[in-house]
Amino acid sequence: MTSLQQSFNVPFTYTVSFTNSLFSVTNPVFRTFLNQQVMGKLVRKVLVVIDEGVAQHHPSLANDVRTYLAQSANVILAAEPLVVPGGEAAKNDPKLVDLLVDAVNEYGIDRHSYVIGIGGGAVLDLVGYAAAIAHRGVRHIRIPTTVLSQNDSGVGVKNGVNYRGKKNFVGTFAPPVAVFNDARFLTTLDDRDWRAGIAEAVKVALIKDLSFFEWLETNTDALARRDADAMNYLIYRCADLHMQHISGGDPFEMGSARPLDFGHWAAHKLEYLTNFSVRHGEAVAIGIALDVVYSQLAGRIQEADTERIMHVLQGVGFELFHPALAENNSEHLVRGLAEFQEHLGGELTITLLDALGKGVEVHEMDIALIRQAVAKLEINSLSKAY
Amino acid sequence: MTSLQQSFNVPFTYTVSFTNSLFSVTNPVFRTFLNQQVMGKLVRKVLVVIDEGVAQHHPSLANDVRTYLAQSANVILAAEPLVVPGGEAAKNDPKLVDLLVDAVNEYGIDRHSYVIGIGGGAVLDLVGYAAAIAHRGVRHIRIPTTVLSQNDSGVGVKNGVNYRGKKNFVGTFAPPVAVFNDARFLTTLDDRDWRAGIAEAVKVALIKDLSFFEWLETNTDALARRDADAMNYLIYRCADLHMQHISGGDPFEMGSARPLDFGHWAAHKLEYLTNFSVRHGEAVAIGIALDVVYSQLAGRIQEADTERIMHVLQGVGFELFHPALAENNSEHLVRGLAEFQEHLGGELTITLLDALGKGVEVHEMDIALIRQAVAKLEINSLSKAY
């Protein structure tokens, strides 16, 4: 028997730019990017897909994009911007994937053209997936419009849609060619969406960076009253930690570990149990609370640590319990743990806390301790103990 | 404006093993691979998908796989092997993608389980695509069964299916975790499929390796009379050059150049014009003949070079002209050139020959010269000049 060994590295690079009013004609950021990307006389096509909710809150956006691109020498708008439903609906309808792949076909978007998604995390996941499979991948630019997408999913490398009711069951790892975080979009978020993204910042601070957690403690009130500067710093710092994690580890998740999924195993199940009436960030806040109390019950952190964390989460306005957690004596949660393992594959790997700013991977969880943690959250929510 | 820079490399490795009767219980190759992959007590699931034509020619195959895996400690067959239509039909029916993604869901195939495709290039493209998008990619093993898939597509990194009549319009770049080339499958190929894969060997020899081309000249007769040793060497050498090209260049084709597509721009169009009655390898042989004559007419190679190439192609049994090439005064071909550019994106990049074993990239083709080359092929096919 003979054999041939194949081995290569595929390099990926992209810039996440932080700006305000990206498509204001006086803002040079996007035009500078295009000038760097497109050399010579070539003209690239651009297909723009906008989240319906964003289009409603920013009625001039499509026109702003049109005007801005008309003044950029080396690109042309391939078609009128497409508008797609926002939120989980974007990922639940397979016809939307076809709609976008058809648009790539119809408007002649090639592997050197751009598909730009403007919207929340769900729309970016949909647009990123369609862009990743059409022509085996056309160039994809993300313009996230929520706190959650600007500090977490939008700056990462994953996309996906739901399939037969399973969240993110189909998707790929496909880094964008650029991300633009425009602070202007944050001003029109409702309070729930403003708050929801903060959960991912608490998460990444807790597992990776004590000083960022201390900053969150200091700025809890400012974040709660929607201070723009505080939020801009939070997004920058969280995106930075998230991106460092990706580049420093296993970008396409070929192993079993997923430390950035701290608090997420219960969150995924809770979203599903509540038919997504609890938003992702809200579910993550509860998932964090659960794994923090579990970490304390398991003797890994002190009660004082738990209280500091709960103070931040409640201080920015999160509920820390949902009745669905306790349904059927937490049987659902136990099943959620198994589903989490199946989605990741391989050995069960859950991140807990060993200290503030220090995550630790474990490979089993004690069901009795999970139930105790749920009970503690329920009691505390009734007594407002934290 | 602030920004964050993301930059990382994703490493990919896989082995292409050459063996005979892979699923004979006495053959240790596949079991050795499994033992290297699966550490500890974990048991991995395996989902097997077989090309209908292969299943017909090898009626004991499904049972052989079952028996072989039953004797391997760390894997279990997740379900009875699935059988899917072979050839282009595998890539034309979107329901087959759903069928395979559903199987991944139903049988609990996770990111550490394996989906094994056994078949010709089209079936491997289908199975590879489904495996690449389910769970954002489950581990995929390729067992190519034709000359073409063993020496070319099956050892590479691409997958895809047709969409709205466009070849490979959706797909991804997703390297397999292993490839097993089993010589036994070649014995049951019909003469057309035996021959078709030889075109890719001629192609890669012409653009990269004079000594391999000289070997092909010496072994033309042996290949024509289906000498197994000659074919095994051809496949090994062609796969090696193909894999070196991938690892030495731009594995996920982010640039415009595609030297391995020598002879392919006309081949793609010819397949389409003949409704795929001309097989891929047959179309590539004609596409090579066209670009060789074009290279000569453009003054890049000598008439003696052209004759040597034609001698090999005709010697193994290829036709070097098809009436569809000349239809509408070659208008179709001119359109094919534009479609080729659109699929690759960016600047038109075509590979021609500067010498035997030496490809060269050009960025425009002379339509009058293309027509002259087509006319020359037509005349020569009537007079059997080469």
Tab-separated table of C-alpha atoms in Angstrom, chain B:
chain	number	residue	atom	x	y	z
B	1	MET	CA	-12.227	55.264	13.672
B	2	THR	CA	-10.705	52.283	15.375
B	3	SER	CA	-10.352	48.795	14.006
B	4	LEU	CA	-9.394	45.263	14.948
B	5	GLN	CA	-7.385	43.050	12.631
B	6	GLN	CA	-8.213	39.355	12.431
B	7	SER	CA	-5.707	36.928	10.942
B	8	PHE	CA	-5.334	33.168	11.253
B	9	ASN	CA	-4.429	30.030	9.345
B	10	VAL	CA	-6.611	26.953	9.284
B	11	PRO	CA	-4.570	23.755	8.908
B	12	PHE	CA	-5.881	20.834	6.864
B	13	THR	CA	-4.256	17.425	6.486
B	14	TYR	CA	-5.402	14.175	4.944
B	15	THR	CA	-3.905	11.030	3.529
B	16	VAL	CA	-4.773	9.495	0.165
B	17	SER	CA	-4.204	5.730	0.508
B	18	PHE	CA	-3.829	3.424	-2.483
B	19	THR	CA	-5.027	-0.102	-1.878
B	20	ASN	CA	-6.955	-3.015	-3.323
B	21	SER	CA	-10.188	-4.444	-1.909
B	22	LEU	CA	-10.434	-1.911	0.914
B	23	PHE	CA	-13.317	-3.676	2.662
B	24	SER	CA	-11.870	-7.169	2.479
B	25	VAL	CA	-11.648	-8.244	6.141
B	26	THR	CA	-7.957	-9.085	5.697
B	27	ASN	CA	-7.114	-5.553	4.487
B	28	PRO	CA	-5.846	-3.556	7.479
B	29	VAL	CA	-5.739	-0.125	5.762
B	30	PHE	CA	-9.120	1.242	6.781
B	31	ARG	CA	-8.955	-0.231	10.277
B	32	THR	CA	-5.514	1.297	10.813
B	33	PHE	CA	-6.897	4.669	9.813
B	34	LEU	CA	-9.790	4.324	12.264
B	35	ASN	CA	-7.445	3.334	15.080
B	36	GLN	CA	-5.349	6.447	14.441
B	37	GLN	CA	-8.404	8.699	14.346
B	38	VAL	CA	-10.438	7.449	17.244
B	39	MET	CA	-8.695	7.701	20.568
B	40	GLY	CA	-9.781	6.226	23.872
B	41	LYS	CA	-13.080	4.562	24.552
B	42	LEU	CA	-15.136	6.727	22.250
B	43	VAL	CA	-17.183	5.045	19.547
B	44	ARG	CA	-17.749	7.015	16.351
B	45	LYS	CA	-20.743	6.609	14.100
B	46	VAL	CA	-20.316	6.011	10.396
B	47	LEU	CA	-22.872	6.805	7.711
B	48	VAL	CA	-22.109	5.193	4.344
B	49	VAL	CA	-23.475	6.460	1.022
B	50	ILE	CA	-22.958	4.323	-2.095
B	51	ASP	CA	-23.233	5.215	-5.782
B	52	GLU	CA	-26.023	3.124	-7.350
B	53	GLY	CA	-23.823	2.036	-10.262
B	54	VAL	CA	-21.097	0.886	-7.873
B	55	ALA	CA	-23.644	-1.013	-5.777
B	56	GLN	CA	-24.843	-2.794	-8.926
B	57	HIS	CA	-21.347	-3.764	-10.085
B	58	HIS	CA	-20.315	-4.786	-6.571
B	59	PRO	CA	-23.419	-6.397	-5.083
B	60	SER	CA	-21.515	-7.618	-2.022
B	61	LEU	CA	-20.160	-4.152	-1.193
B	62	ALA	CA	-22.788	-3.083	1.366
B	63	ASN	CA	-22.372	-6.393	3.130
B	64	ASP	CA	-18.560	-6.168	2.979
B	65	VAL	CA	-18.718	-2.721	4.599
B	66	ARG	CA	-21.059	-4.016	7.301
B	67	THR	CA	-18.813	-7.004	8.071
B	68	TYR	CA	-15.632	-4.925	8.017
B	69	LEU	CA	-16.958	-2.241	10.350
B	70	ALA	CA	-18.466	-4.831	12.691
B	71	GLN	CA	-14.903	-6.028	13.288
B	72	SER	CA	-13.633	-2.501	14.023
B	73	ALA	CA	-13.861	-1.755	17.726
B	74	ASN	CA	-14.297	1.982	17.742
B	75	VAL	CA	-16.928	2.603	15.083
B	76	ILE	CA	-20.497	1.566	14.462
B	77	LEU	CA	-22.545	1.760	11.314
B	78	ALA	CA	-25.195	4.414	12.030
B	79	ALA	CA	-27.637	2.939	9.516
B	80	GLU	CA	-27.845	0.623	6.532
B	81	PRO	CA	-25.728	2.091	3.699
B	82	LEU	CA	-27.733	4.566	1.626
B	83	VAL	CA	-27.722	4.154	-2.154
B	84	VAL	CA	-28.015	7.251	-4.361
B	85	PRO	CA	-28.148	7.664	-8.155
B	86	GLY	CA	-24.742	8.024	-9.823
B	87	GLY	CA	-23.472	10.416	-12.486
B	88	GLU	CA	-24.776	13.908	-13.055
B	89	ALA	CA	-28.220	12.817	-11.735
B	90	ALA	CA	-26.657	12.822	-8.255
B	91	LYS	CA	-26.019	16.554	-8.581
B	92	ASN	CA	-29.218	17.592	-10.346
B	93	ASP	CA	-31.761	16.686	-7.673
B	94	PRO	CA	-31.814	19.028	-4.647
B	95	LYS	CA	-33.883	16.428	-2.782
B	96	LEU	CA	-30.771	14.235	-2.569
B	97	VAL	CA	-28.967	16.933	-0.545
B	98	ASP	CA	-31.952	17.037	1.815
B	99	LEU	CA	-32.002	13.239	1.989
B	100	LEU	CA	-28.387	13.159	3.181
B	101	VAL	CA	-28.718	16.098	5.597
B	102	ASP	CA	-31.830	14.399	6.996
B	103	ALA	CA	-29.830	11.187	7.465
B	104	VAL	CA	-27.166	13.105	9.406
B	105	ASN	CA	-29.959	14.452	11.600
B	106	GLU	CA	-31.909	11.230	11.976
B	107	TYR	CA	-28.935	8.979	12.727
B	108	GLY	CA	-27.237	11.432	15.080
B	109	ILE	CA	-24.072	11.956	13.032
B	110	ASP	CA	-22.083	14.617	14.915
B	111	ARG	CA	-18.987	16.619	13.983
B	112	HIS	CA	-16.785	13.755	15.159
B	113	SER	CA	-18.691	11.058	13.261
B	114	TYR	CA	-17.946	10.093	9.668
B	115	VAL	CA	-19.881	10.283	6.447
B	116	ILE	CA	-18.304	8.000	3.846
B	117	GLY	CA	-19.034	8.464	0.164
B	118	ILE	CA	-18.287	5.557	-2.177
B	119	GLY	CA	-18.686	6.368	-5.842
B	120	GLY	CA	-17.793	8.399	-8.882
B	121	GLY	CA	-16.960	12.089	-8.776
B	122	ALA	CA	-20.580	13.257	-8.951
B	123	VAL	CA	-21.687	11.182	-5.962
B	124	LEU	CA	-18.610	12.294	-4.005
B	125	ASP	CA	-19.446	15.930	-4.834
B	126	LEU	CA	-22.991	15.434	-3.534
B	127	VAL	CA	-21.991	13.562	-0.383
B	128	GLY	CA	-19.148	15.998	0.307
B	129	TYR	CA	-21.506	18.948	0.033
B	130	ALA	CA	-24.115	17.480	2.392
B	131	ALA	CA	-21.358	16.545	4.860
B	132	ALA	CA	-19.900	20.067	4.621
B	133	ILE	CA	-23.102	21.922	5.492
B	134	ALA	CA	-24.683	19.563	8.087
B	135	HIS	CA	-23.606	20.684	11.587
B	136	ARG	CA	-21.314	23.156	9.732
B	137	GLY	CA	-19.312	20.136	8.582
B	138	VAL	CA	-19.096	16.539	9.720
B	139	ARG	CA	-16.030	14.429	8.974
B	140	HIS	CA	-16.036	13.197	5.432
B	141	ILE	CA	-14.191	10.232	3.919
B	142	ARG	CA	-13.981	9.770	0.156
B	143	ILE	CA	-13.732	6.416	-1.563
B	144	PRO	CA	-13.611	7.298	-5.263
B	145	THR	CA	-14.431	4.481	-7.665
B	146	THR	CA	-13.567	5.880	-11.105
B	147	VAL	CA	-10.281	6.862	-12.722
B	148	LEU	CA	-11.459	10.475	-12.852
B	149	SER	CA	-12.360	10.673	-9.183
B	150	GLN	CA	-9.301	8.703	-8.019
B	151	ASN	CA	-6.798	10.891	-9.825
B	152	ASP	CA	-8.504	14.272	-9.768
B	153	SER	CA	-11.709	15.455	-8.079
B	154	GLY	CA	-11.762	12.832	-5.318
B	155	VAL	CA	-8.329	13.756	-3.965
B	156	GLY	CA	-9.081	17.499	-3.975
B	157	VAL	CA	-10.972	19.857	-1.692
B	158	LYS	CA	-14.110	20.850	-3.576
B	159	ASN	CA	-17.683	19.660	-3.496
B	160	GLY	CA	-20.910	20.916	-5.016
B	161	VAL	CA	-24.182	20.259	-6.749
B	162	ASN	CA	-25.925	21.820	-9.719
B	163	TYR	CA	-28.527	24.519	-9.146
B	164	ARG	CA	-31.149	25.757	-11.575
B	165	GLY	CA	-29.249	24.017	-14.373
B	166	LYS	CA	-25.894	25.606	-13.479
B	167	LYS	CA	-23.086	23.145	-12.869
B	168	ASN	CA	-21.590	23.241	-9.362
B	169	PHE	CA	-23.411	26.494	-8.629
B	170	VAL	CA	-23.653	25.672	-4.916
B	171	GLY	CA	-20.868	23.985	-3.017
B	172	THR	CA	-17.992	24.590	-0.641
B	173	PHE	CA	-14.295	24.015	-0.196
B	174	ALA	CA	-14.105	21.288	2.447
B	175	PRO	CA	-11.147	18.898	2.533
B	176	PRO	CA	-11.943	15.275	3.388
B	177	VAL	CA	-10.352	13.679	6.470
B	178	ALA	CA	-9.140	10.778	4.307
B	179	VAL	CA	-9.319	9.362	0.773
B	180	PHE	CA	-9.013	5.680	-0.125
B	181	ASN	CA	-8.315	4.780	-3.750
B	182	ASP	CA	-9.320	1.151	-4.195
B	183	ALA	CA	-8.011	-0.303	-7.489
B	184	ARG	CA	-10.631	-3.052	-7.414
B	185	PHE	CA	-13.366	-0.608	-8.415
B	186	LEU	CA	-11.540	0.179	-11.660
B	187	THR	CA	-11.958	-3.375	-12.943
B	188	THR	CA	-15.709	-2.979	-13.388
B	189	LEU	CA	-15.614	0.392	-15.168
B	190	ASP	CA	-16.906	0.459	-18.714
B	191	ASP	CA	-14.378	1.486	-21.369
B	192	ARG	CA	-15.642	5.066	-21.539
B	193	ASP	CA	-15.150	5.627	-17.807
B	194	TRP	CA	-11.783	3.868	-17.829
B	195	ARG	CA	-10.660	6.225	-20.575
B	196	ALA	CA	-12.320	9.446	-19.394
B	197	GLY	CA	-10.100	9.877	-16.348
B	198	ILE	CA	-6.958	9.690	-18.463
B	199	ALA	CA	-7.743	13.168	-19.830
B	200	GLU	CA	-6.976	14.758	-16.443
B	201	ALA	CA	-3.621	12.978	-16.354
B	202	VAL	CA	-2.740	14.312	-19.819
B	203	LYS	CA	-3.850	17.755	-18.657
B	204	VAL	CA	-1.721	17.887	-15.518
B	205	ALA	CA	1.286	16.375	-17.332
B	206	LEU	CA	1.048	18.996	-20.078
B	207	ILE	CA	0.951	21.988	-17.756
B	208	LYS	CA	3.329	20.711	-15.071
B	209	ASP	CA	5.513	17.705	-15.844
B	210	LEU	CA	7.216	16.772	-19.106
B	211	SER	CA	8.522	13.460	-17.699
B	212	PHE	CA	4.974	12.343	-16.842
B	213	PHE	CA	3.879	13.280	-20.355
B	214	GLU	CA	6.720	11.179	-21.763
B	215	TRP	CA	5.580	8.300	-19.542
B	216	LEU	CA	2.065	8.713	-20.979
B	217	GLU	CA	3.506	8.530	-24.513
B	218	THR	CA	5.359	5.321	-23.670
B	219	ASN	CA	2.297	3.777	-22.017
B	220	THR	CA	-0.439	4.889	-24.391
B	221	ASP	CA	-0.982	1.363	-25.714
B	222	ALA	CA	-0.921	-0.241	-22.253
B	223	LEU	CA	-3.549	2.227	-21.067
B	224	ALA	CA	-5.664	1.600	-24.151
B	225	ARG	CA	-5.668	-2.161	-23.491
B	226	ARG	CA	-6.570	-1.597	-19.810
B	227	ASP	CA	-3.289	-2.603	-18.227
B	228	ALA	CA	-3.905	-2.365	-14.463
B	229	ASP	CA	-0.311	-1.549	-13.457
B	230	ALA	CA	-0.081	1.276	-15.962
B	231	MET	CA	-3.379	2.705	-14.728
B	232	ASN	CA	-2.363	2.448	-11.071
B	233	TYR	CA	0.815	4.381	-11.811
B	234	LEU	CA	-1.106	6.977	-13.827
B	235	ILE	CA	-3.577	7.541	-10.999
B	236	TYR	CA	-0.858	7.812	-8.351
B	237	ARG	CA	1.220	10.256	-10.386
B	238	CYS	CA	-1.773	12.373	-11.438
B	239	ALA	CA	-3.170	12.495	-7.890
B	240	ASP	CA	0.271	13.505	-6.621
B	241	LEU	CA	0.621	16.387	-9.098
B	242	HIS	CA	-2.963	17.465	-8.424
B	243	MET	CA	-2.415	17.481	-4.655
B	244	GLN	CA	0.920	19.295	-4.939
B	245	HIS	CA	-0.811	21.944	-6.950
B	246	ILE	CA	-3.482	22.424	-4.283
B	247	SER	CA	-1.086	22.625	-1.346
B	248	GLY	CA	1.434	24.761	-3.229
B	249	GLY	CA	-1.048	27.332	-4.404
B	250	ASP	CA	-4.415	28.684	-3.448
B	251	PRO	CA	-6.371	25.702	-2.051
B	252	PHE	CA	-9.670	27.561	-1.648
B	253	GLU	CA	-9.212	29.502	-4.905
B	254	MET	CA	-9.430	32.993	-3.510
B	255	GLY	CA	-7.545	34.428	-6.474
B	256	SER	CA	-8.451	34.255	-10.180
B	257	ALA	CA	-5.954	31.736	-11.498
B	258	ARG	CA	-6.999	28.129	-12.019
B	259	PRO	CA	-4.208	26.381	-13.945
B	260	LEU	CA	-5.788	22.985	-13.241
B	261	ASP	CA	-8.642	24.148	-15.441
B	262	PHE	CA	-6.470	23.821	-18.559
B	263	GLY	CA	-8.779	22.581	-21.294
B	264	HIS	CA	-11.811	23.013	-19.076
B	265	TRP	CA	-13.419	26.223	-20.269
B	266	ALA	CA	-14.536	24.617	-23.535
B	267	ALA	CA	-15.147	21.265	-21.809
B	268	HIS	CA	-17.730	22.748	-19.420
B	269	LYS	CA	-19.642	24.281	-22.305
B	270	LEU	CA	-19.452	21.099	-24.384
B	271	GLU	CA	-20.864	18.994	-21.542
B	272	TYR	CA	-23.733	21.427	-21.253
B	273	LEU	CA	-24.359	21.663	-25.020
B	274	THR	CA	-24.533	17.881	-25.292
B	275	ASN	CA	-26.749	17.602	-22.222
B	276	PHE	CA	-23.939	15.652	-20.521
B	277	SER	CA	-24.022	12.831	-23.089
B	278	VAL	CA	-20.332	13.676	-23.510
B	279	ARG	CA	-18.746	12.738	-20.188
B	280	HIS	CA	-16.522	15.139	-18.298
B	281	GLY	CA	-13.245	13.408	-19.171
B	282	GLU	CA	-14.256	13.084	-22.820
B	283	ALA	CA	-15.108	16.774	-22.910
B	284	VAL	CA	-11.799	17.626	-21.228
B	285	ALA	CA	-9.903	15.648	-23.892
B	286	ILE	CA	-11.590	17.751	-26.585
B	287	GLY	CA	-11.047	20.923	-24.521
B	288	ILE	CA	-7.341	20.080	-24.244
B	289	ALA	CA	-7.147	19.412	-27.991
B	290	LEU	CA	-8.732	22.830	-28.633
B	291	ASP	CA	-6.395	24.744	-26.319
B	292	VAL	CA	-3.372	22.838	-27.661
B	293	VAL	CA	-4.207	23.756	-31.262
B	294	TYR	CA	-4.924	27.315	-30.095
B	295	SER	CA	-1.526	27.412	-28.357
B	296	GLN	CA	0.096	26.294	-31.595
B	297	LEU	CA	-1.829	28.821	-33.732
B	298	ALA	CA	-0.787	31.501	-31.238
B	299	GLY	CA	2.836	30.528	-31.865
B	300	ARG	CA	3.460	29.174	-28.363
B	301	ILE	CA	4.211	25.540	-29.242
B	302	GLN	CA	5.373	23.689	-32.341
B	303	GLU	CA	3.248	21.572	-34.656
B	304	ALA	CA	5.354	18.565	-33.575
B	305	ASP	CA	4.281	19.165	-29.945
B	306	THR	CA	0.635	19.244	-30.999
B	307	GLU	CA	1.065	15.979	-32.842
B	308	ARG	CA	2.620	14.245	-29.853
B	309	ILE	CA	-0.275	15.347	-27.641
B	310	MET	CA	-2.906	14.289	-30.175
B	311	HIS	CA	-1.178	10.958	-30.548
B	312	VAL	CA	-1.574	10.227	-26.832
B	313	LEU	CA	-5.195	11.426	-26.673
B	314	GLN	CA	-6.220	9.474	-29.775
B	315	GLY	CA	-4.087	6.533	-28.776
B	316	VAL	CA	-6.077	5.946	-25.601
B	317	GLY	CA	-9.252	6.279	-27.638
B	318	PHE	CA	-10.529	9.845	-27.301
B	319	GLU	CA	-12.482	11.611	-30.021
B	320	LEU	CA	-10.943	15.061	-30.522
B	321	PHE	CA	-13.896	16.891	-31.990
B	322	HIS	CA	-17.620	17.192	-31.364
B	323	PRO	CA	-20.069	18.852	-33.781
B	324	ALA	CA	-21.468	21.005	-30.945
B	325	LEU	CA	-18.130	22.866	-30.875
B	326	ALA	CA	-18.754	24.309	-34.320
B	327	GLU	CA	-22.481	25.010	-33.922
B	328	ASN	CA	-23.565	28.584	-34.681
B	329	ASN	CA	-20.078	29.316	-35.933
B	330	SER	CA	-18.659	28.681	-32.422
B	331	GLU	CA	-20.902	31.335	-30.870
B	332	HIS	CA	-21.655	28.917	-28.028
B	333	LEU	CA	-17.966	28.601	-27.261
B	334	VAL	CA	-17.504	32.347	-27.118
B	335	ARG	CA	-20.343	32.516	-24.621
B	336	GLY	CA	-18.734	29.620	-22.723
B	337	LEU	CA	-15.616	31.728	-22.306
B	338	ALA	CA	-17.675	34.492	-20.667
B	339	GLU	CA	-19.413	31.975	-18.379
B	340	PHE	CA	-16.070	30.516	-17.362
B	341	GLN	CA	-14.887	33.989	-16.376
B	342	GLU	CA	-18.084	34.643	-14.430
B	343	HIS	CA	-17.823	31.378	-12.496
B	344	LEU	CA	-14.210	32.017	-11.512
B	345	GLY	CA	-14.787	35.715	-11.053
B	346	GLY	CA	-12.402	38.560	-11.635
B	347	GLU	CA	-10.171	38.804	-14.647
B	348	LEU	CA	-10.411	36.138	-17.370
B	349	THR	CA	-7.577	33.676	-16.753
B	350	ILE	CA	-6.999	30.826	-19.193
B	351	THR	CA	-4.097	28.391	-19.148
B	352	LEU	CA	-2.363	27.660	-22.455
B	353	LEU	CA	0.870	25.802	-23.224
B	354	ASP	CA	4.278	27.360	-23.709
B	355	ALA	CA	5.895	23.940	-24.072
B	356	LEU	CA	5.156	20.318	-23.255
B	357	GLY	CA	4.997	20.289	-19.455
B	358	LYS	CA	4.734	24.057	-19.153
B	359	GLY	CA	1.437	25.900	-18.751
B	360	VAL	CA	1.115	29.653	-19.078
B	361	GLU	CA	-1.672	31.965	-17.985
B	362	VAL	CA	-3.209	34.406	-20.418
B	363	HIS	CA	-5.943	36.950	-19.818
B	364	GLU	CA	-7.499	37.143	-23.238
B	365	MET	CA	-8.247	34.795	-26.086
B	366	ASP	CA	-8.542	35.722	-29.734
B	367	ILE	CA	-11.991	34.723	-30.976
B	368	ALA	CA	-10.791	34.363	-34.588
B	369	LEU	CA	-8.043	32.012	-33.403
B	370	ILE	CA	-10.559	29.961	-31.380
B	371	ARG	CA	-12.645	29.570	-34.554
B	372	GLN	CA	-9.550	28.564	-36.515
B	373	ALA	CA	-8.668	25.976	-33.869
B	374	VAL	CA	-12.213	24.547	-33.945
B	375	ALA	CA	-12.058	24.358	-37.757
B	376	LYS	CA	-8.708	22.595	-37.605
B	377	LEU	CA	-10.030	20.019	-35.125
B	378	GLU	CA	-13.067	19.425	-37.350
B	379	ILE	CA	-10.994	18.931	-40.501
B	380	ASN	CA	-8.575	16.664	-38.699
B	381	SER	CA	-11.383	14.574	-37.251
B	382	LEU	CA	-12.757	14.007	-40.758
B	383	SER	CA	-9.365	13.171	-42.203
B	384	LYS	CA	-8.141	11.386	-39.062
B	385	ALA	CA	-5.032	13.540	-39.481
B	386	TYR	CA	-3.600	13.095	-36.014
